[in-house]
Short mmCIF file of C-alpha atoms in Angstrom, two decimals:
data_model
loop_
_atom_site.label_atom_id
_atom_site.label_comp_id
_atom_site.label_asym_id
_atom_site.label_seq_id
_atom_site.Cartn_x
_atom_site.Cartn_y
_atom_site.Cartn_z
CA VAL A 1 -1.54 8.28 -13.39
CA SER A 2 -3.44 5.25 -12.14
CA GLY A 3 -1.88 5.68 -8.70
CA VAL A 4 -3.05 9.30 -8.59
CA PHE A 5 -6.56 8.19 -9.54
CA TYR A 6 -6.49 5.52 -6.80
CA ASN A 7 -5.62 8.12 -4.13
CA TRP A 8 -8.38 10.37 -5.37
CA GLY A 9 -10.90 7.51 -5.46
CA MET A 10 -10.23 6.29 -1.93
CA LEU A 11 -10.47 9.78 -0.44
CA LYS A 12 -13.58 10.59 -2.49
CA ALA A 13 -15.24 7.41 -1.22
CA GLN A 14 -14.71 8.57 2.37
CA GLU A 15 -16.22 11.93 1.51
CA LEU A 16 -19.29 10.33 -0.05
CA TYR A 17 -20.00 8.28 3.07
CA ARG A 18 -19.66 11.40 5.22
CA LYS A 19 -22.05 13.41 3.05
CA ILE A 20 -24.93 10.98 3.62
CA PRO A 21 -26.56 12.31 6.80
CA PHE A 22 -28.26 9.06 7.89
CA MET A 23 -25.24 6.88 7.16
CA LYS A 24 -24.17 5.73 10.63
CA GLU A 25 -22.15 2.76 11.80
CA THR A 26 -24.73 0.11 10.92
CA GLY A 27 -25.28 1.52 7.44
CA ARG A 28 -21.59 1.58 6.61
CA LEU A 29 -21.13 -1.99 7.85
CA LEU A 30 -24.16 -3.15 5.91
CA ILE A 31 -22.98 -1.66 2.62
CA ALA A 32 -19.53 -3.21 2.92
CA PHE A 33 -20.97 -6.56 4.07
CA LEU A 34 -23.54 -6.79 1.26
CA THR A 35 -20.96 -5.81 -1.36
CA ALA A 36 -18.59 -8.49 -0.12
CA GLY A 37 -21.45 -11.02 -0.07
CA VAL A 38 -22.46 -10.33 -3.67
CA LEU A 39 -18.85 -10.48 -4.88
CA GLY A 40 -18.29 -13.66 -2.88
CA ILE A 41 -21.01 -15.30 -4.95
CA VAL A 42 -20.33 -13.93 -8.42
CA MET A 43 -16.62 -13.05 -8.33
CA PRO A 44 -14.99 -14.68 -5.28
CA TRP A 45 -11.45 -14.17 -6.63
CA VAL A 46 -11.85 -10.41 -6.10
CA LEU A 47 -11.94 -10.93 -2.33
CA GLY A 48 -9.13 -11.97 -0.02
CA SER A 49 -5.42 -11.22 -0.12
CA GLY A 50 -5.17 -11.76 -3.85
CA SER A 51 -2.38 -14.38 -3.81
CA GLY A 52 -4.49 -16.76 -5.92
CA LEU A 53 -5.25 -13.96 -8.34
CA ILE A 54 -1.53 -13.28 -8.83
CA VAL A 55 -0.96 -16.98 -9.54
CA SER A 56 -3.75 -16.95 -12.13
CA LEU A 57 -2.20 -13.92 -13.83
CA THR A 58 1.31 -15.30 -13.94
CA GLN A 59 0.16 -18.70 -15.20
CA GLY A 60 -1.95 -17.24 -17.98
CA GLU A 61 -5.25 -18.55 -16.66
CA MET A 62 -7.19 -15.32 -17.33
CA VAL A 63 -8.10 -13.61 -20.58
CA LEU A 64 -7.80 -9.85 -21.12
CA GLY A 65 -11.50 -9.08 -20.70
CA MET A 66 -11.69 -10.91 -17.38
CA VAL A 67 -8.59 -9.12 -16.10
CA VAL A 68 -10.09 -5.75 -16.97
CA LEU A 69 -13.37 -6.66 -15.25
CA THR A 70 -11.50 -7.90 -12.17
CA LEU A 71 -9.48 -4.67 -12.06
CA VAL A 72 -12.62 -2.52 -12.11
CA MET A 73 -14.43 -4.59 -9.47
CA LYS A 74 -11.38 -4.79 -7.22
CA PHE A 75 -11.02 -1.00 -7.32
CA LEU A 76 -14.70 -0.42 -6.59
CA PHE A 77 -14.74 -2.89 -3.72
CA SER A 78 -11.60 -1.31 -2.25
CA ALA A 79 -13.31 2.07 -2.34
CA VAL A 80 -16.50 0.71 -0.75
CA SER A 81 -14.75 -1.12 2.08
CA PHE A 82 -12.01 1.45 2.75
CA GLY A 83 -14.32 4.44 2.46
CA SER A 84 -16.80 2.96 4.94
CA GLY A 85 -14.40 3.61 7.82
CA ALA A 86 -15.19 6.80 9.69
CA LEU A 87 -12.29 9.11 10.47
CA GLY A 88 -13.63 9.50 13.97
CA ALA A 89 -13.02 5.81 14.63
CA VAL A 90 -9.29 6.33 14.52
CA CYS A 91 -9.02 9.37 16.70
CA ARG A 92 -11.90 8.97 19.15
CA GLY A 93 -13.21 5.43 18.94
CA THR A 94 -16.79 6.68 18.86
CA GLU A 95 -17.65 5.48 15.39
CA SER A 96 -16.55 2.55 13.31
CA GLY A 97 -16.96 1.25 9.83
CA ALA A 98 -15.62 -1.66 7.87
CA PRO A 99 -12.42 -0.23 6.39
CA GLY A 100 -10.24 -2.62 4.47
CA GLY A 101 -6.51 -2.05 4.44
CA ILE A 102 -4.97 -0.61 1.32
CA PHE A 103 -1.57 -2.33 1.26
CA PHE A 104 -2.49 -5.68 -0.30
CA PRO A 105 -5.31 -4.29 -2.47
CA LEU A 106 -3.02 -1.69 -4.04
CA LEU A 107 -0.43 -4.36 -4.85
CA ILE A 108 -3.10 -6.52 -6.46
CA LEU A 109 -4.46 -3.56 -8.42
CA GLY A 110 -0.94 -2.76 -9.61
CA ALA A 111 -0.48 -6.34 -10.74
CA LEU A 112 -3.79 -6.22 -12.64
CA ILE A 113 -2.82 -2.96 -14.34
CA GLY A 114 0.50 -4.43 -15.39
CA ALA A 115 -1.26 -7.55 -16.64
CA VAL A 116 -3.79 -5.54 -18.67
CA PHE A 117 -0.98 -3.53 -20.29
CA ALA A 118 1.04 -6.65 -21.12
CA MET A 119 -1.90 -8.74 -22.32
CA ALA A 120 -3.06 -5.90 -24.55
CA GLY A 121 0.46 -5.81 -25.97
CA VAL A 122 0.37 -9.54 -26.58
CA GLU A 123 -3.06 -9.45 -28.23
CA PHE A 124 -2.73 -6.32 -30.35
CA PHE A 125 1.01 -5.60 -30.80
CA GLY A 126 2.71 -8.97 -30.88
CA LEU A 127 4.41 -8.80 -27.49
CA ALA A 128 5.83 -12.17 -26.43
CA PRO A 129 3.58 -13.74 -23.73
CA VAL A 130 6.66 -14.54 -21.65
CA TYR A 131 6.90 -10.86 -20.69
CA VAL A 132 3.49 -10.74 -19.02
CA ASN A 133 5.00 -11.78 -15.66
CA ASN A 134 7.56 -8.97 -15.89
CA PHE A 135 4.83 -6.38 -16.43
CA VAL A 136 2.81 -7.74 -13.53
CA LEU A 137 5.80 -7.09 -11.28
CA LEU A 138 6.48 -3.67 -12.78
CA GLY A 139 2.85 -2.71 -12.44
CA MET A 140 2.92 -3.50 -8.74
CA THR A 141 6.07 -1.41 -8.27
CA GLY A 142 4.85 1.63 -10.15
CA PHE A 143 1.39 1.61 -8.58
CA PHE A 144 2.78 1.21 -5.06
CA THR A 145 5.27 4.04 -5.53
CA ALA A 146 2.74 6.46 -7.01
CA ILE A 147 0.33 5.89 -4.11
CA VAL A 148 2.66 5.68 -1.12
CA ARG A 149 5.47 7.81 -2.62
CA ALA A 150 8.21 5.52 -1.31
CA PRO A 151 10.30 4.43 -4.33
CA LEU A 152 13.04 2.65 -2.41
CA THR A 153 10.51 0.70 -0.40
CA GLY A 154 8.70 -0.29 -3.57
CA ILE A 155 11.89 -1.45 -5.25
CA ILE A 156 13.05 -3.50 -2.26
CA LEU A 157 9.59 -4.95 -1.62
CA LEU A 158 9.08 -6.19 -5.16
CA PHE A 159 12.70 -7.32 -5.41
CA GLU A 160 12.11 -9.57 -2.40
CA MET A 161 8.89 -10.86 -3.90
CA SER A 162 10.52 -11.72 -7.21
CA GLY A 163 13.70 -13.10 -5.71
CA SER A 164 15.72 -12.07 -8.73
CA ILE A 165 18.21 -9.24 -9.25
CA SER A 166 17.63 -9.29 -13.01
CA GLN A 167 14.63 -6.99 -12.53
CA MET A 168 16.42 -4.38 -10.40
CA LEU A 169 17.10 -1.89 -13.19
CA SER A 170 13.57 -2.02 -14.65
CA LEU A 171 12.05 -1.86 -11.16
CA SER A 172 14.12 1.20 -10.38
CA ILE A 173 13.22 2.98 -13.60
CA VAL A 174 9.51 2.32 -13.17
CA SER A 175 9.54 3.30 -9.52
CA VAL A 176 11.37 6.59 -10.08
CA THR A 177 9.16 7.42 -13.06
CA ALA A 178 6.01 6.78 -11.07
CA TYR A 179 7.32 8.96 -8.25
CA ILE A 180 8.09 11.86 -10.61
CA VAL A 181 4.75 11.64 -12.45
CA ALA A 182 2.72 11.54 -9.20
CA THR A 183 4.70 14.48 -7.82
CA LEU A 184 4.19 16.53 -11.00
CA MET A 185 0.46 15.82 -10.80
CA ARG A 186 0.56 17.14 -7.20
CA SER A 187 -0.94 13.98 -5.75
CA GLU A 188 -0.30 13.77 -2.03
CA PRO A 189 0.83 10.38 -0.64
CA ILE A 190 -2.21 8.46 0.60
CA TYR A 191 -0.99 8.08 4.17
CA ASP A 192 -0.22 11.80 4.43
CA SER A 193 -3.74 12.63 3.24
CA LEU A 194 -5.29 10.22 5.72
CA LEU A 195 -3.18 11.59 8.58
CA LYS A 196 -4.28 15.14 7.84
CA ARG A 197 -7.94 14.06 7.80
CA ILE A 198 -7.58 12.20 11.09
CA LEU A 199 -5.92 15.21 12.76
CA LYS A 200 -8.59 17.54 11.35
CA ALA A 201 -11.39 15.29 12.59
CA ASP A 202 -9.76 15.03 16.02
CA THR A 203 -9.44 18.81 16.22
CA ILE A 204 -13.12 19.26 15.38
CA VAL A 205 -14.13 16.79 18.09
CA HIS A 206 -12.01 18.51 20.71
CA ASP A 207 -13.35 21.92 19.72
CA LYS A 208 -16.89 20.69 20.32
#
């Protein structure tokens, strides 16, 4: 469900930028730049590849409230930076924005979701803290699969990251479940949606 919401949020962010008539290249760059600047001062761990954030999660250096806040801010910043990229930049090169990639951010968001679930279990339901790391890994797998709709890629990717075959069964179950749920909710894979928008924008430009 969270993966479906992510796809919807990223595409909606693009639409919001496009609906603002005066929002040209400079405006998009400025919004993304200012947002990154503010976060760099108050929450610097939200920026970057997220490797340090993963280490903090797996070593138990963050409390539940901080993880939830980081999850929300990471999602919003991903939407701001990714949505600022104009579709025309890809197909015509006439406009540009400041789009951030989605691969690493979605993995970090998945890890945060898994951590929130596990830490809530530890705090309210007596789950052993040792399982938090497992849920971080499972969260990354499920979130990636729901968004990209590539279960085998998700399983292999996270298997390589963990370096252990002991997680293969749980990774497979989570990945397949995420795939089925996203399909039943009729959420289109994010890259398919972006490709269709690029082709549509290119067609409009050629027609003009």
